[in-house]
């Protein structure tokens, strides 16, 4: 008798046609991932170098990216930065680096999840699905915003943030895209300016996702760094023993792209 597969048996139709990029220079690993994901009805494209993957992203943005940090042509953290400059696509890092500091650094650079090699390929499927579920509401909101042109925008201290697209625009016009976890946390802070939000509240606001639970402090730190400009006041304050607070006044409205 065939043993049930709880991952495959849970709504497999939802993955049909979903495109995932695999950026991995070890053929055995990339083939294993591609074959496993195909068994769950994902479409995949495999890239052995960072340059090839970045070109691929310029042609077609995938729903998620599985990224090896040990690529031959570019440091993995730099790859994450370059992907983040192009959009908020969920990034799942694969790495042989098992030290906690490596995992924290990956999250600080904008990864959404981090898995250490060796791994169970079915766990990768489950984690990709989790990232896609978290990103789905944002994608739906972005599609609706595109239909109506006007998008919800938060303006604060000469900054501009669009929750639907995860797009953050600095006072000088420089733009970047936040990861799903970062966008969730920043939106929560922007909805309640000048109020201390506890860590438990932020976890609850984010749906108590396990990945967010483990990385919330790292992501707050990363958002704070993105909002830092020379001679400008700190916009996210840590209230020790209580939580975090956005210190600026926030004006919500609509705006074009």
PDB file of C-alpha atoms in Angstrom:
ATOM      1  CA  UNK A   1       0.000   0.000   0.000  1.00  0.00           C
ATOM      2  CA  UNK A   2       1.334   3.453  -0.934  1.00  0.00           C
ATOM      3  CA  UNK A   3       2.063   5.646   2.051  1.00  0.00           C
ATOM      4  CA  UNK A   4       0.093   8.944   1.992  1.00  0.00           C
ATOM      5  CA  UNK A   5       2.079  12.089   1.292  1.00  0.00           C
ATOM      6  CA  UNK A   6       0.588  14.911   3.398  1.00  0.00           C
ATOM      7  CA  UNK A   7       2.448  17.566   1.426  1.00  0.00           C
ATOM      8  CA  UNK A   8       1.318  16.295  -1.965  1.00  0.00           C
ATOM      9  CA  UNK A   9      -2.220  15.514  -0.803  1.00  0.00           C
ATOM     10  CA  UNK A  10      -2.856  19.038   0.491  1.00  0.00           C
ATOM     11  CA  UNK A  11      -4.381  21.012  -2.403  1.00  0.00           C
ATOM     12  CA  UNK A  12      -1.834  20.081  -5.095  1.00  0.00           C
ATOM     13  CA  UNK A  13      -3.824  21.959  -7.756  1.00  0.00           C
ATOM     14  CA  UNK A  14      -2.814  25.245  -6.177  1.00  0.00           C
ATOM     15  CA  UNK A  15       0.783  24.786  -7.346  1.00  0.00           C
ATOM     16  CA  UNK A  16      -0.018  24.082 -11.014  1.00  0.00           C
ATOM     17  CA  UNK A  17       1.997  26.362 -13.281  1.00  0.00           C
ATOM     18  CA  UNK A  18       3.673  28.269 -10.457  1.00  0.00           C
ATOM     19  CA  UNK A  19       7.190  29.212 -11.567  1.00  0.00           C
ATOM     20  CA  UNK A  20      10.117  28.741  -9.181  1.00  0.00           C
ATOM     21  CA  UNK A  21      13.724  29.635 -10.024  1.00  0.00           C
ATOM     22  CA  UNK A  22      16.426  27.310  -8.687  1.00  0.00           C
ATOM     23  CA  UNK A  23      19.832  29.004  -8.470  1.00  0.00           C
ATOM     24  CA  UNK A  24      22.273  26.219  -7.629  1.00  0.00           C
ATOM     25  CA  UNK A  25      25.643  25.277  -9.153  1.00  0.00           C
ATOM     26  CA  UNK A  26      25.638  21.616  -8.029  1.00  0.00           C
ATOM     27  CA  UNK A  27      23.815  19.642 -10.765  1.00  0.00           C
ATOM     28  CA  UNK A  28      22.762  16.802  -8.454  1.00  0.00           C
ATOM     29  CA  UNK A  29      21.079  19.195  -6.033  1.00  0.00           C
ATOM     30  CA  UNK A  30      19.423  21.339  -8.708  1.00  0.00           C
ATOM     31  CA  UNK A  31      18.113  18.211 -10.480  1.00  0.00           C
ATOM     32  CA  UNK A  32      16.747  16.824  -7.207  1.00  0.00           C
ATOM     33  CA  UNK A  33      14.951  20.090  -6.457  1.00  0.00           C
ATOM     34  CA  UNK A  34      13.591  20.451  -9.987  1.00  0.00           C
ATOM     35  CA  UNK A  35      12.315  16.874 -10.078  1.00  0.00           C
ATOM     36  CA  UNK A  36      10.721  17.149  -6.637  1.00  0.00           C
ATOM     37  CA  UNK A  37       9.002  20.452  -7.406  1.00  0.00           C
ATOM     38  CA  UNK A  38       7.791  19.104 -10.750  1.00  0.00           C
ATOM     39  CA  UNK A  39       6.181  16.228  -8.835  1.00  0.00           C
ATOM     40  CA  UNK A  40       4.112  18.853  -7.019  1.00  0.00           C
ATOM     41  CA  UNK A  41       3.183  20.563 -10.303  1.00  0.00           C
ATOM     42  CA  UNK A  42       5.533  23.532 -10.017  1.00  0.00           C
ATOM     43  CA  UNK A  43       7.318  24.853 -13.103  1.00  0.00           C
ATOM     44  CA  UNK A  44      11.036  25.416 -12.587  1.00  0.00           C
ATOM     45  CA  UNK A  45      13.989  27.048 -14.284  1.00  0.00           C
ATOM     46  CA  UNK A  46      17.498  26.137 -13.166  1.00  0.00           C
ATOM     47  CA  UNK A  47      20.483  28.502 -13.176  1.00  0.00           C
ATOM     48  CA  UNK A  48      24.063  27.557 -12.277  1.00  0.00           C
ATOM     49  CA  UNK A  49      25.303  31.136 -11.849  1.00  0.00           C
ATOM     50  CA  UNK A  50      24.052  34.358 -10.316  1.00  0.00           C
ATOM     51  CA  UNK A  51      24.503  36.307 -13.552  1.00  0.00           C
ATOM     52  CA  UNK A  52      22.315  33.863 -15.478  1.00  0.00           C
ATOM     53  CA  UNK A  53      19.627  34.021 -12.785  1.00  0.00           C
ATOM     54  CA  UNK A  54      19.580  37.824 -12.766  1.00  0.00           C
ATOM     55  CA  UNK A  55      19.181  37.846 -16.549  1.00  0.00           C
ATOM     56  CA  UNK A  56      16.323  35.349 -16.161  1.00  0.00           C
ATOM     57  CA  UNK A  57      14.618  37.565 -13.580  1.00  0.00           C
ATOM     58  CA  UNK A  58      14.832  40.455 -16.023  1.00  0.00           C
ATOM     59  CA  UNK A  59      12.907  38.367 -18.560  1.00  0.00           C
ATOM     60  CA  UNK A  60      10.334  36.778 -16.257  1.00  0.00           C
ATOM     61  CA  UNK A  61       9.830  37.268 -12.523  1.00  0.00           C
ATOM     62  CA  UNK A  62       9.178  33.928 -10.773  1.00  0.00           C
ATOM     63  CA  UNK A  63       6.788  33.349  -7.890  1.00  0.00           C
ATOM     64  CA  UNK A  64       9.715  32.315  -5.646  1.00  0.00           C
ATOM     65  CA  UNK A  65      13.475  31.757  -5.796  1.00  0.00           C
ATOM     66  CA  UNK A  66      15.521  28.981  -4.202  1.00  0.00           C
ATOM     67  CA  UNK A  67      19.045  30.357  -3.879  1.00  0.00           C
ATOM     68  CA  UNK A  68      22.326  28.664  -3.012  1.00  0.00           C
ATOM     69  CA  UNK A  69      24.673  31.078  -1.242  1.00  0.00           C
ATOM     70  CA  UNK A  70      27.843  29.375  -2.495  1.00  0.00           C
ATOM     71  CA  UNK A  71      27.678  30.338  -6.177  1.00  0.00           C
ATOM     72  CA  UNK A  72      30.887  30.481  -8.257  1.00  0.00           C
ATOM     73  CA  UNK A  73      30.479  33.963  -9.737  1.00  0.00           C
ATOM     74  CA  UNK A  74      28.978  36.117  -6.980  1.00  0.00           C
ATOM     75  CA  UNK A  75      28.620  36.191  -3.212  1.00  0.00           C
ATOM     76  CA  UNK A  76      25.178  34.974  -2.209  1.00  0.00           C
ATOM     77  CA  UNK A  77      24.441  38.035  -0.084  1.00  0.00           C
ATOM     78  CA  UNK A  78      25.137  40.275  -3.082  1.00  0.00           C
ATOM     79  CA  UNK A  79      22.759  38.153  -5.162  1.00  0.00           C
ATOM     80  CA  UNK A  80      19.994  38.703  -2.575  1.00  0.00           C
ATOM     81  CA  UNK A  81      20.607  42.449  -2.710  1.00  0.00           C
ATOM     82  CA  UNK A  82      20.358  42.499  -6.502  1.00  0.00           C
ATOM     83  CA  UNK A  83      17.184  40.419  -6.507  1.00  0.00           C
ATOM     84  CA  UNK A  84      15.640  42.697  -3.881  1.00  0.00           C
ATOM     85  CA  UNK A  85      16.395  45.706  -6.097  1.00  0.00           C
ATOM     86  CA  UNK A  86      14.204  44.128  -8.790  1.00  0.00           C
ATOM     87  CA  UNK A  87      11.183  43.137  -6.718  1.00  0.00           C
ATOM     88  CA  UNK A  88       9.724  41.550  -3.565  1.00  0.00           C
ATOM     89  CA  UNK A  89       9.860  37.930  -4.804  1.00  0.00           C
ATOM     90  CA  UNK A  90      10.166  35.447  -1.884  1.00  0.00           C
ATOM     91  CA  UNK A  91      13.706  34.055  -1.510  1.00  0.00           C
ATOM     92  CA  UNK A  92      14.479  30.721   0.132  1.00  0.00           C
ATOM     93  CA  UNK A  93      18.198  30.367   0.833  1.00  0.00           C
ATOM     94  CA  UNK A  94      19.981  27.004   0.697  1.00  0.00           C
ATOM     95  CA  UNK A  95      23.387  26.908   2.315  1.00  0.00           C
ATOM     96  CA  UNK A  96      25.983  24.599   3.777  1.00  0.00           C
ATOM     97  CA  UNK A  97      26.716  27.355   6.301  1.00  0.00           C
ATOM     98  CA  UNK A  98      25.003  26.119   9.438  1.00  0.00           C
ATOM     99  CA  UNK A  99      26.228  28.713  11.933  1.00  0.00           C
ATOM    100  CA  UNK A 100      23.543  30.941  13.438  1.00  0.00           C
ATOM    101  CA  UNK A 101      25.429  34.067  12.361  1.00  0.00           C
ATOM    102  CA  UNK A 102      25.227  32.980   8.693  1.00  0.00           C
ATOM    103  CA  UNK A 103      21.483  32.454   8.971  1.00  0.00           C
ATOM    104  CA  UNK A 104      21.020  35.831  10.637  1.00  0.00           C
ATOM    105  CA  UNK A 105      23.132  37.503   7.944  1.00  0.00           C
ATOM    106  CA  UNK A 106      21.016  35.892   5.219  1.00  0.00           C
ATOM    107  CA  UNK A 107      17.837  37.232   6.802  1.00  0.00           C
ATOM    108  CA  UNK A 108      19.422  40.634   7.315  1.00  0.00           C
ATOM    109  CA  UNK A 109      20.209  40.814   3.620  1.00  0.00           C
ATOM    110  CA  UNK A 110      16.577  40.159   2.737  1.00  0.00           C
ATOM    111  CA  UNK A 111      16.041  36.398   2.494  1.00  0.00           C
ATOM    112  CA  UNK A 112      12.606  35.149   3.581  1.00  0.00           C
ATOM    113  CA  UNK A 113      13.735  31.730   4.810  1.00  0.00           C
ATOM    114  CA  UNK A 114      16.986  29.813   5.323  1.00  0.00           C
ATOM    115  CA  UNK A 115      17.565  26.051   5.028  1.00  0.00           C
ATOM    116  CA  UNK A 116      20.831  24.295   5.809  1.00  0.00           C
ATOM    117  CA  UNK A 117      22.183  21.501   3.590  1.00  0.00           C
ATOM    118  CA  UNK A 118      21.655  18.565   3.603  1.00  0.00           C
ATOM    119  CA  UNK A 119      17.870  18.834   3.466  1.00  0.00           C
ATOM    120  CA  UNK A 120      14.733  16.841   2.736  1.00  0.00           C
ATOM    121  CA  UNK A 121      13.456  18.056  -0.664  1.00  0.00           C
ATOM    122  CA  UNK A 122       9.859  17.710   0.545  1.00  0.00           C
ATOM    123  CA  UNK A 123      10.659  20.223   3.287  1.00  0.00           C
ATOM    124  CA  UNK A 124      11.701  22.641   0.554  1.00  0.00           C
ATOM    125  CA  UNK A 125       8.304  22.170  -1.106  1.00  0.00           C
ATOM    126  CA  UNK A 126       6.540  22.882   2.191  1.00  0.00           C
ATOM    127  CA  UNK A 127       8.638  25.984   2.829  1.00  0.00           C
ATOM    128  CA  UNK A 128       8.101  27.311  -0.701  1.00  0.00           C
ATOM    129  CA  UNK A 129       4.359  26.845  -0.270  1.00  0.00           C
ATOM    130  CA  UNK A 130       4.491  28.708   3.026  1.00  0.00           C
ATOM    131  CA  UNK A 131       6.305  31.639   1.400  1.00  0.00           C
ATOM    132  CA  UNK A 132       3.809  31.703  -1.464  1.00  0.00           C
ATOM    133  CA  UNK A 133       0.860  31.750   0.958  1.00  0.00           C
ATOM    134  CA  UNK A 134       2.352  34.727   2.759  1.00  0.00           C
ATOM    135  CA  UNK A 135       2.995  36.531  -0.525  1.00  0.00           C
ATOM    136  CA  UNK A 136      -0.409  35.735  -2.075  1.00  0.00           C
ATOM    137  CA  UNK A 137      -2.433  38.520  -0.376  1.00  0.00           C
ATOM    138  CA  UNK A 138       0.177  41.054  -1.465  1.00  0.00           C
ATOM    139  CA  UNK A 139       0.023  39.820  -5.054  1.00  0.00           C
ATOM    140  CA  UNK A 140      -3.772  40.033  -5.046  1.00  0.00           C
ATOM    141  CA  UNK A 141      -3.684  43.572  -3.666  1.00  0.00           C
ATOM    142  CA  UNK A 142      -1.084  44.583  -6.248  1.00  0.00           C
ATOM    143  CA  UNK A 143      -3.258  43.231  -9.058  1.00  0.00           C
ATOM    144  CA  UNK A 144      -6.262  45.146  -7.746  1.00  0.00           C
ATOM    145  CA  UNK A 145      -4.162  48.278  -7.430  1.00  0.00           C
ATOM    146  CA  UNK A 146      -2.978  47.907 -11.016  1.00  0.00           C
ATOM    147  CA  UNK A 147      -6.590  47.710 -12.170  1.00  0.00           C
ATOM    148  CA  UNK A 148      -7.556  50.918 -10.384  1.00  0.00           C
ATOM    149  CA  UNK A 149      -4.227  52.730 -11.002  1.00  0.00           C
ATOM    150  CA  UNK A 150      -4.300  54.410  -7.588  1.00  0.00           C
ATOM    151  CA  UNK A 151      -2.399  52.557  -4.870  1.00  0.00           C
ATOM    152  CA  UNK A 152      -2.489  52.942  -1.111  1.00  0.00           C
ATOM    153  CA  UNK A 153       0.597  54.870  -0.043  1.00  0.00           C
ATOM    154  CA  UNK A 154       2.047  55.766   3.356  1.00  0.00           C
ATOM    155  CA  UNK A 155       4.037  59.003   3.519  1.00  0.00           C
ATOM    156  CA  UNK A 156       6.211  59.680   6.558  1.00  0.00           C
ATOM    157  CA  UNK A 157       9.268  61.888   7.189  1.00  0.00           C
ATOM    158  CA  UNK A 158       9.633  62.416   3.406  1.00  0.00           C
ATOM    159  CA  UNK A 159       9.582  58.648   2.820  1.00  0.00           C
ATOM    160  CA  UNK A 160       6.987  56.781   0.779  1.00  0.00           C
ATOM    161  CA  UNK A 161       5.907  53.148   1.174  1.00  0.00           C
ATOM    162  CA  UNK A 162       3.482  51.133  -0.958  1.00  0.00           C
ATOM    163  CA  UNK A 163       2.313  48.026   0.960  1.00  0.00           C
ATOM    164  CA  UNK A 164       0.862  46.379  -2.149  1.00  0.00           C
ATOM    165  CA  UNK A 165       4.159  46.310  -4.035  1.00  0.00           C
ATOM    166  CA  UNK A 166       6.563  46.418  -1.021  1.00  0.00           C
ATOM    167  CA  UNK A 167       8.156  49.474  -2.670  1.00  0.00           C
ATOM    168  CA  UNK A 168      10.008  51.876  -0.364  1.00  0.00           C
ATOM    169  CA  UNK A 169      11.109  55.248  -1.749  1.00  0.00           C
ATOM    170  CA  UNK A 170      13.673  57.389   0.104  1.00  0.00           C
ATOM    171  CA  UNK A 171      13.517  61.201   0.311  1.00  0.00           C
ATOM    172  CA  UNK A 172      16.136  61.409  -2.462  1.00  0.00           C
ATOM    173  CA  UNK A 173      14.082  59.161  -4.749  1.00  0.00           C
ATOM    174  CA  UNK A 174      16.123  55.994  -4.253  1.00  0.00           C
ATOM    175  CA  UNK A 175      13.829  52.964  -4.196  1.00  0.00           C
ATOM    176  CA  UNK A 176      14.097  49.446  -2.839  1.00  0.00           C
ATOM    177  CA  UNK A 177      11.755  46.518  -2.287  1.00  0.00           C
ATOM    178  CA  UNK A 178      11.158  44.878   1.075  1.00  0.00           C
ATOM    179  CA  UNK A 179      10.766  41.167   1.644  1.00  0.00           C
ATOM    180  CA  UNK A 180       7.312  39.908   2.616  1.00  0.00           C
ATOM    181  CA  UNK A 181       8.258  39.698   6.308  1.00  0.00           C
ATOM    182  CA  UNK A 182       9.756  43.188   6.311  1.00  0.00           C
ATOM    183  CA  UNK A 183       6.752  44.676   4.514  1.00  0.00           C
ATOM    184  CA  UNK A 184       4.360  43.086   7.011  1.00  0.00           C
ATOM    185  CA  UNK A 185       6.225  44.543   9.965  1.00  0.00           C
ATOM    186  CA  UNK A 186       6.671  48.016   8.473  1.00  0.00           C
ATOM    187  CA  UNK A 187       2.987  48.177   7.540  1.00  0.00           C
ATOM    188  CA  UNK A 188       2.019  47.304  11.119  1.00  0.00           C
ATOM    189  CA  UNK A 189       4.221  50.110  12.454  1.00  0.00           C
ATOM    190  CA  UNK A 190       2.877  52.578   9.885  1.00  0.00           C
ATOM    191  CA  UNK A 191      -0.720  51.741  10.839  1.00  0.00           C
ATOM    192  CA  UNK A 192      -0.018  52.700  14.442  1.00  0.00           C
ATOM    193  CA  UNK A 193       2.506  55.579  14.426  1.00  0.00           C
ATOM    194  CA  UNK A 194       3.869  56.894  17.721  1.00  0.00           C
ATOM    195  CA  UNK A 195       2.501  53.849  19.554  1.00  0.00           C
ATOM    196  CA  UNK A 196       4.592  51.124  21.133  1.00  0.00           C
ATOM    197  CA  UNK A 197       3.790  47.791  19.491  1.00  0.00           C
ATOM    198  CA  UNK A 198       4.785  44.731  21.455  1.00  0.00           C
ATOM    199  CA  UNK A 199       6.625  41.846  19.877  1.00  0.00           C
ATOM    200  CA  UNK A 200       3.573  39.652  20.497  1.00  0.00           C
ATOM    201  CA  UNK A 201       1.355  42.129  18.662  1.00  0.00           C
ATOM    202  CA  UNK A 202       3.716  42.194  15.679  1.00  0.00           C
ATOM    203  CA  UNK A 203       3.829  38.399  15.631  1.00  0.00           C
ATOM    204  CA  UNK A 204       0.031  38.224  15.758  1.00  0.00           C
ATOM    205  CA  UNK A 205      -0.236  40.834  13.004  1.00  0.00           C
ATOM    206  CA  UNK A 206       2.024  38.700  10.841  1.00  0.00           C
ATOM    207  CA  UNK A 207      -0.109  35.609  11.315  1.00  0.00           C
ATOM    208  CA  UNK A 208       2.279  33.971  13.795  1.00  0.00           C
ATOM    209  CA  UNK A 209       4.342  32.503  10.999  1.00  0.00           C
ATOM    210  CA  UNK A 210       7.212  30.466  12.480  1.00  0.00           C
ATOM    211  CA  UNK A 211       9.766  32.073  10.178  1.00  0.00           C
ATOM    212  CA  UNK A 212       8.634  35.549  11.234  1.00  0.00           C
ATOM    213  CA  UNK A 213       8.736  34.483  14.891  1.00  0.00           C
ATOM    214  CA  UNK A 214      12.378  33.471  14.646  1.00  0.00           C
ATOM    215  CA  UNK A 215      13.454  36.496  12.619  1.00  0.00           C
ATOM    216  CA  UNK A 216      11.348  39.436  13.785  1.00  0.00           C
ATOM    217  CA  UNK A 217      14.196  41.255  15.552  1.00  0.00           C
ATOM    218  CA  UNK A 218      16.513  40.752  12.578  1.00  0.00           C
ATOM    219  CA  UNK A 219      13.901  42.143  10.201  1.00  0.00           C
ATOM    220  CA  UNK A 220      13.164  45.157  12.373  1.00  0.00           C
ATOM    221  CA  UNK A 221      16.908  45.855  12.370  1.00  0.00           C
ATOM    222  CA  UNK A 222      17.014  45.546   8.588  1.00  0.00           C
ATOM    223  CA  UNK A 223      14.050  47.913   8.115  1.00  0.00           C
ATOM    224  CA  UNK A 224      15.694  50.396  10.465  1.00  0.00           C
ATOM    225  CA  UNK A 225      18.887  50.316   8.391  1.00  0.00           C
ATOM    226  CA  UNK A 226      16.939  50.953   5.191  1.00  0.00           C
ATOM    227  CA  UNK A 227      15.263  53.956   6.815  1.00  0.00           C
ATOM    228  CA  UNK A 228      18.553  55.402   8.063  1.00  0.00           C
ATOM    229  CA  UNK A 229      19.953  58.531   6.408  1.00  0.00           C
ATOM    230  CA  UNK A 230      22.878  60.725   7.551  1.00  0.00           C
ATOM    231  CA  UNK A 231      21.909  63.357  10.123  1.00  0.00           C
ATOM    232  CA  UNK A 232      18.307  62.100  10.164  1.00  0.00           C
ATOM    233  CA  UNK A 233      16.509  60.984  13.333  1.00  0.00           C
ATOM    234  CA  UNK A 234      15.836  57.306  14.018  1.00  0.00           C
ATOM    235  CA  UNK A 235      12.403  56.407  12.703  1.00  0.00           C
ATOM    236  CA  UNK A 236      11.978  53.077  14.509  1.00  0.00           C
ATOM    237  CA  UNK A 237      12.723  53.182  18.222  1.00  0.00           C
ATOM    238  CA  UNK A 238      13.264  50.162  20.424  1.00  0.00           C
ATOM    239  CA  UNK A 239      11.405  50.535  23.710  1.00  0.00           C
ATOM    240  CA  UNK A 240      13.243  48.016  25.851  1.00  0.00           C
ATOM    241  CA  UNK A 241      10.977  45.514  27.532  1.00  0.00           C
ATOM    242  CA  UNK A 242       7.971  46.755  25.566  1.00  0.00           C
ATOM    243  CA  UNK A 243       8.488  46.594  21.807  1.00  0.00           C
ATOM    244  CA  UNK A 244       8.993  48.947  18.862  1.00  0.00           C
ATOM    245  CA  UNK A 245       7.599  52.333  17.878  1.00  0.00           C
ATOM    246  CA  UNK A 246       7.548  54.340  14.648  1.00  0.00           C
ATOM    247  CA  UNK A 247       8.404  57.911  15.689  1.00  0.00           C
ATOM    248  CA  UNK A 248       7.091  59.816  12.641  1.00  0.00           C
ATOM    249  CA  UNK A 249       3.653  61.066  11.712  1.00  0.00           C
ATOM    250  CA  UNK A 250       2.120  58.984   8.891  1.00  0.00           C
ATOM    251  CA  UNK A 251      -0.260  60.191   6.170  1.00  0.00           C
ATOM    252  CA  UNK A 252      -2.121  57.479   4.261  1.00  0.00           C
ATOM    253  CA  UNK A 253      -3.473  58.181   0.817  1.00  0.00           C
ATOM    254  CA  UNK A 254      -3.352  57.012  -2.777  1.00  0.00           C
ATOM    255  CA  UNK A 255      -0.928  57.634  -5.553  1.00  0.00           C
ATOM    256  CA  UNK A 256       0.224  56.475  -8.956  1.00  0.00           C
ATOM    257  CA  UNK A 257       3.196  54.176  -9.589  1.00  0.00           C
TER     258      UNK A 257
END
